[in-house]
Each structure stands twice: as C-alpha cells, then as structure tokens.
mmCIF file of C-alpha atoms in Angstrom:
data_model
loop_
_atom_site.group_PDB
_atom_site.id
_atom_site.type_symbol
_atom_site.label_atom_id
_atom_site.label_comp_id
_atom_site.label_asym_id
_atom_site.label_seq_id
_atom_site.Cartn_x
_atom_site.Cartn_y
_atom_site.Cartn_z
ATOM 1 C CA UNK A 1 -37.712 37.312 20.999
ATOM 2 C CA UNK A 2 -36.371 38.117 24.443
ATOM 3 C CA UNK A 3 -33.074 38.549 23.314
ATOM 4 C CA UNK A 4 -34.724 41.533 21.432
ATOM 5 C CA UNK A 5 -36.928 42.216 24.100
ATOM 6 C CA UNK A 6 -34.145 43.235 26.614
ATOM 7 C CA UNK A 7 -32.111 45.116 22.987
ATOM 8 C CA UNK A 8 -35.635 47.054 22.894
ATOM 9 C CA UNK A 9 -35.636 47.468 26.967
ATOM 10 C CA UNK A 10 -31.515 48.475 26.757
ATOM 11 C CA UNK A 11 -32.632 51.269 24.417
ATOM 12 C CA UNK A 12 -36.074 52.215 25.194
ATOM 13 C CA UNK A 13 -37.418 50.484 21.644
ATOM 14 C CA UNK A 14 -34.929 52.240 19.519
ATOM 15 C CA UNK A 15 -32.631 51.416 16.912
ATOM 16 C CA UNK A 16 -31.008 47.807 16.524
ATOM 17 C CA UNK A 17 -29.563 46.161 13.707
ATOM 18 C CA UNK A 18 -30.889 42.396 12.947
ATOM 19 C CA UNK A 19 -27.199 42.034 13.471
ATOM 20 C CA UNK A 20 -26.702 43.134 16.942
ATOM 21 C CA UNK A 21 -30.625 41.080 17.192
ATOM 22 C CA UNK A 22 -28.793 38.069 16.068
ATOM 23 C CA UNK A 23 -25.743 37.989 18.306
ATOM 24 C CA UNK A 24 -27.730 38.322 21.735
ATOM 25 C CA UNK A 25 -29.931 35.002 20.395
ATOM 26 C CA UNK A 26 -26.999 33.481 18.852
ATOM 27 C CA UNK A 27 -29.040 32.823 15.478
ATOM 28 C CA UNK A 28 -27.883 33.792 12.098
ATOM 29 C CA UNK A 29 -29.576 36.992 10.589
ATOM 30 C CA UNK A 30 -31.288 35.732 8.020
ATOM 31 C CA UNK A 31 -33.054 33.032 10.956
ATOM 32 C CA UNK A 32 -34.311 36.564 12.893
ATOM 33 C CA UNK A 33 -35.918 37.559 9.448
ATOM 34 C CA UNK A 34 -37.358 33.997 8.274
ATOM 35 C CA UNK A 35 -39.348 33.395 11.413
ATOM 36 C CA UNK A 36 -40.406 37.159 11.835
ATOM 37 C CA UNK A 37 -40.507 38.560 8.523
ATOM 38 C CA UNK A 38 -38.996 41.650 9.176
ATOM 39 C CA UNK A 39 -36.968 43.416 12.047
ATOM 40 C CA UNK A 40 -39.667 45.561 12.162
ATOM 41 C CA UNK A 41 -42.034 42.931 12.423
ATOM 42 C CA UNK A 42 -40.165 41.124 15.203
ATOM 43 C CA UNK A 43 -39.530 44.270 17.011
ATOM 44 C CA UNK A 44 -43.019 44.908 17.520
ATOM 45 C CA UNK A 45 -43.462 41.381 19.075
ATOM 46 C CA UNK A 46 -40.526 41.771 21.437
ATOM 47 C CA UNK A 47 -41.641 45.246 22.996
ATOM 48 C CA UNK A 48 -45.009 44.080 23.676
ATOM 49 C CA UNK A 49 -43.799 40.885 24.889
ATOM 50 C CA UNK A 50 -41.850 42.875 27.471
ATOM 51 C CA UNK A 51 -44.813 44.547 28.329
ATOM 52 C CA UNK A 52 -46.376 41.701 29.387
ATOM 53 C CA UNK A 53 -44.102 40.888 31.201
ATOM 54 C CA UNK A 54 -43.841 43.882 32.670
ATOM 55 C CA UNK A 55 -47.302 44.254 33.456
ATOM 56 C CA UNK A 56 -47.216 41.274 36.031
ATOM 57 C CA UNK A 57 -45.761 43.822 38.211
ATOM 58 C CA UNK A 58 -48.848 45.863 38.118
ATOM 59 C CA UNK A 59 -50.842 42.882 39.081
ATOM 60 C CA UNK A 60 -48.739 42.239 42.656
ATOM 61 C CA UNK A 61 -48.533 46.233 43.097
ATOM 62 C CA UNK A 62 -52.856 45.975 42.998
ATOM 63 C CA UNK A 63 -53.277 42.837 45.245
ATOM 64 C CA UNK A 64 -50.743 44.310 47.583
ATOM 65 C CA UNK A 65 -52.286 47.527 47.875
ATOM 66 C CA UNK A 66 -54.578 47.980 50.494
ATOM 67 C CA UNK A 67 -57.896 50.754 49.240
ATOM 68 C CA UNK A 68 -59.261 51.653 46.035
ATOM 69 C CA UNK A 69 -57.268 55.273 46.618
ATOM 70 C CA UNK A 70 -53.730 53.337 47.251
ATOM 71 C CA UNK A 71 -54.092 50.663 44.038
ATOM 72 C CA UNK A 72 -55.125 53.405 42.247
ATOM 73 C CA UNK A 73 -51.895 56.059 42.438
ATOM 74 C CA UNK A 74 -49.527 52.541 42.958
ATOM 75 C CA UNK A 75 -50.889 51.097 39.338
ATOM 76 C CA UNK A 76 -50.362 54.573 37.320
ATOM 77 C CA UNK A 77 -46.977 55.228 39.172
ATOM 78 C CA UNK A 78 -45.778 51.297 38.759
ATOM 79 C CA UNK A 79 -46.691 51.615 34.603
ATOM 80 C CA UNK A 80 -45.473 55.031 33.906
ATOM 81 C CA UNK A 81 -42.224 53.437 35.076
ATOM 82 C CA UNK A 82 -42.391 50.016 33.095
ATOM 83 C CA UNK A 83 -39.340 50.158 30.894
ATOM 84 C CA UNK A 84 -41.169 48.324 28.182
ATOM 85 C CA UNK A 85 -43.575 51.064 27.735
ATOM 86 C CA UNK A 86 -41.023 53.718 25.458
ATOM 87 C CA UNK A 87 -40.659 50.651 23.120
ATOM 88 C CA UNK A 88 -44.521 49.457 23.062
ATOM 89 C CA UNK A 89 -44.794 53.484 21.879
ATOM 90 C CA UNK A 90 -42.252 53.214 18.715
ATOM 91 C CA UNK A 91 -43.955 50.035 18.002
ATOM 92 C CA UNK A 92 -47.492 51.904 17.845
ATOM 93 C CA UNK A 93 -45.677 54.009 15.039
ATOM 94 C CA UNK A 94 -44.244 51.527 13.458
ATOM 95 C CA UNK A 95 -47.388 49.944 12.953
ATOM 96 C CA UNK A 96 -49.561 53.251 11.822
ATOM 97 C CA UNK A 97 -45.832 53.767 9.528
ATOM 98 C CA UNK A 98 -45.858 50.892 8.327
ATOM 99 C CA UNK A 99 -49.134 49.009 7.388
ATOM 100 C CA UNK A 100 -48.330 45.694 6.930
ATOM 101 C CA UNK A 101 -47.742 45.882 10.792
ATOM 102 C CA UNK A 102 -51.305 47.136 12.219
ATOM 103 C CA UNK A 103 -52.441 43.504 12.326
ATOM 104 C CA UNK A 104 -49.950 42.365 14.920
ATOM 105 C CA UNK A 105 -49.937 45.702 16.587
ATOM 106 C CA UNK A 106 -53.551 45.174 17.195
ATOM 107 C CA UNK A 107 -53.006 41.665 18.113
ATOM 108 C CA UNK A 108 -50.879 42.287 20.905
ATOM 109 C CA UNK A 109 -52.911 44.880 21.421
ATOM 110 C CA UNK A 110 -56.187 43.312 22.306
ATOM 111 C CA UNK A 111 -53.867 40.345 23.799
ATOM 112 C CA UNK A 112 -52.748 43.445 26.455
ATOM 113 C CA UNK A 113 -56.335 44.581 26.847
ATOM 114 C CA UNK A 114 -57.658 41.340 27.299
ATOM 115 C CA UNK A 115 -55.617 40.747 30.116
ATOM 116 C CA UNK A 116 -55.872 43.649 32.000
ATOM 117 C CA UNK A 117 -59.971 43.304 31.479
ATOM 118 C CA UNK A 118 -59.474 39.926 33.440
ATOM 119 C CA UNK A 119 -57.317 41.128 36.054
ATOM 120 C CA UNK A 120 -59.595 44.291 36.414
ATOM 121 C CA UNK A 121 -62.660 41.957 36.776
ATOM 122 C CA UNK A 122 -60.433 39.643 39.163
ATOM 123 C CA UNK A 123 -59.542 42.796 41.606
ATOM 124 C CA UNK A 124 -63.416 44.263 41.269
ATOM 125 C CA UNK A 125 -64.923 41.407 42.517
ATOM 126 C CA UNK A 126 -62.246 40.333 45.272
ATOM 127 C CA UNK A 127 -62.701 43.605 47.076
ATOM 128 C CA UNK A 128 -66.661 44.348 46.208
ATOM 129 C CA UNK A 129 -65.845 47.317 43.927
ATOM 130 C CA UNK A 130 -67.485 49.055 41.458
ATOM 131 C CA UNK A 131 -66.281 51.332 38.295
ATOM 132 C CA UNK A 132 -67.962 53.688 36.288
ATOM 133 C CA UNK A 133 -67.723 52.337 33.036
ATOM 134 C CA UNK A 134 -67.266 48.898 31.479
ATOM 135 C CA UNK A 135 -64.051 47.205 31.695
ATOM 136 C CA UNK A 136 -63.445 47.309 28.357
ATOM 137 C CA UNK A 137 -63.612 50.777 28.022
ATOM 138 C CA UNK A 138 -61.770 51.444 32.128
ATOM 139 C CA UNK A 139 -58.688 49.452 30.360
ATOM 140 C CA UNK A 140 -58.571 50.983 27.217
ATOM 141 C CA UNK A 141 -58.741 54.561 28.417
ATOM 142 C CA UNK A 142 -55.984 53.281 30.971
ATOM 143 C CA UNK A 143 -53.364 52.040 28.984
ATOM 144 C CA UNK A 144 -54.111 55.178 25.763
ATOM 145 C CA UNK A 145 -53.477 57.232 28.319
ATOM 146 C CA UNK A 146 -50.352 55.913 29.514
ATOM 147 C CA UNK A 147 -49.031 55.182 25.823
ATOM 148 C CA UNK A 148 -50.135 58.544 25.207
ATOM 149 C CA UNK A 149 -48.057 59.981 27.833
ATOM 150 C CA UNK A 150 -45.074 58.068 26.694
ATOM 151 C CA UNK A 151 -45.530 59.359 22.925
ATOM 152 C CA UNK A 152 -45.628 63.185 24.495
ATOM 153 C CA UNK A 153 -42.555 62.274 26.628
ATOM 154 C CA UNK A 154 -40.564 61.297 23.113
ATOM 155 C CA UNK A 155 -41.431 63.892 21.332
ATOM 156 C CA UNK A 156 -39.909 66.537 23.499
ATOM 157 C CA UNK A 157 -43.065 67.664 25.530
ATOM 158 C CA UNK A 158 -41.975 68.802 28.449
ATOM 159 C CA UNK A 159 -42.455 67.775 32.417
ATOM 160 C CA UNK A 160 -42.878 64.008 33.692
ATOM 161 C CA UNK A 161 -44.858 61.474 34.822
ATOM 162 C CA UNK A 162 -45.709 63.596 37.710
ATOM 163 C CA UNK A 163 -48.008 66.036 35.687
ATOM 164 C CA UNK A 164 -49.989 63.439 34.880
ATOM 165 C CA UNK A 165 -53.204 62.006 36.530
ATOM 166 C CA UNK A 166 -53.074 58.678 35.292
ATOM 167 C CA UNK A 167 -54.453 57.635 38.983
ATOM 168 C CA UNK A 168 -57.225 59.510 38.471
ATOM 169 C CA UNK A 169 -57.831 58.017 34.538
ATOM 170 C CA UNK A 170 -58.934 54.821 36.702
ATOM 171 C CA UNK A 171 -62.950 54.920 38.458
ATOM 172 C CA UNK A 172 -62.744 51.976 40.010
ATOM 173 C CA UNK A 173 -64.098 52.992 43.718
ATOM 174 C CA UNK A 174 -64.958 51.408 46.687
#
C-alpha cells in the first residue's frame, strides 16, 4: 500500500499499471490483486491512506497556530495543498464508477471524518471554543468542500485555491 500510495502521490491518483504497483513493493502482480482484489480496489486504499497521513500535518499546523482567525486560513491553505488530495478525488469516482467500490470509499471515508471529529473536539475544548454546528456536520462540510474544490480543479475549472474560502467553510470561533 505505500508503495502505491507515493505511485498515486507521484501522479496525483492517476494512471498506474499493477505492474509498475508491483515493482515499487517488490511483490508479484498477481500478490497486488489477491490481497486487494482489484487495482482499483487497492488504489482507493492507498490514496486515502496518504491522506491520512497527510492530514497529520493539519493537526501540527492547528496546535501551532495561535487564534481561531490564524488556524482557520493555516488549515484550508495546509489541505488545499496536501498532495494526497487529487488522488482521494479520482478515488471518489472510482467508487460512484464503479460500485463494488462505495463500501471502502465510505469506509475510509467515515475513518477520515472520524478523525478529524476527534481532533476538532480535541482543539475546541483546549482553547474554550465554540462552532456553529455539530462536529459532525463542521467536518463534513470541511473536507466536501475541499474534495469538491479538487474535483473542479481536474476538470478544467478555472482559477486556484486562492478563489476559494475554504477558511471561511470552518465556524469554529473564539
């Protein structure tokens, strides 16, 4: 799996062979199918694994911030930058493309909202904040909007990160 994380990273999520998968984990082929069944399958696992990962970075940029204001722009400026986020986006249409994959999109899915619910949570009641809306729905409407952003940027919308508030997609307040 990280060997195809950093194939999906290389090429923001885009096409790889199960051969090329294969020679950066120095497995046979047919192992990358077995355990995954299907490149497809396995390349879903690996971008949102990298996300994860990625998304530890957003945790020091928040506890290093100093106000609500500063966390705020330095969370939606660190994400719209994480490299996993172009291949977390082709594996949101892989999974709507193909069916068989919604499951373990929405795994990882709720795995990635879960996570930022607790961090969220952790950060609120360190510094005595408050949001407007539950967690649950502050996270959700945080992360579709920066997926969202990413699915624009691929298909050809133009402008950048820039024209985006994603800063402002977050309530949490002093």
């Amino acid at each position: 799996m990280e060997a195809t994380a950093a194939l999906c990273l290389e090429r923001g999520g885009g096409d790889i062979s199960v051969a090329e998968i294969a020679a950066g984990a120095g497995v046979f082929p047919n192992q990358v199918t077995y355990h995954f069944g299907s490149k497809d399958s396995l390349l879903v696992h690996a971008a949102f694994y990298a996300l994860l990962h990625d998304s530890e970075r957003l945790s020091r940029v928040g506890d290093s911030a100093g106000d609500a204001a500063a966390i705020r722009r330095k969370i939606a400026r660190t994400t719209l930058a994480l490299p996993a986020l172009p291949a977390v986006s082709r594996a949101l249409a892989a999974g709507i493309a193909k069916p068989e994959l919604a499951s373990t999109v929405d795994t990882h899915l709720d795995l990635l909202f879960r996570r930022s619910e607790r961090y969220l949570e952790r950060l609120l009641r360190r510094n005595g904040w408050s949001i407007e809306r539950p967690v649950g729905v502050e996270v959700r409407t945080f992360w579709s909007t920066a997926l969202g952003a990413v699915l624009l940027a691929q298909a050809g919308v133009s402008g950048s990160g820039s024209d985006l508030d994603l800063a402002g997609v977050l309530t949490f307040r002093e």
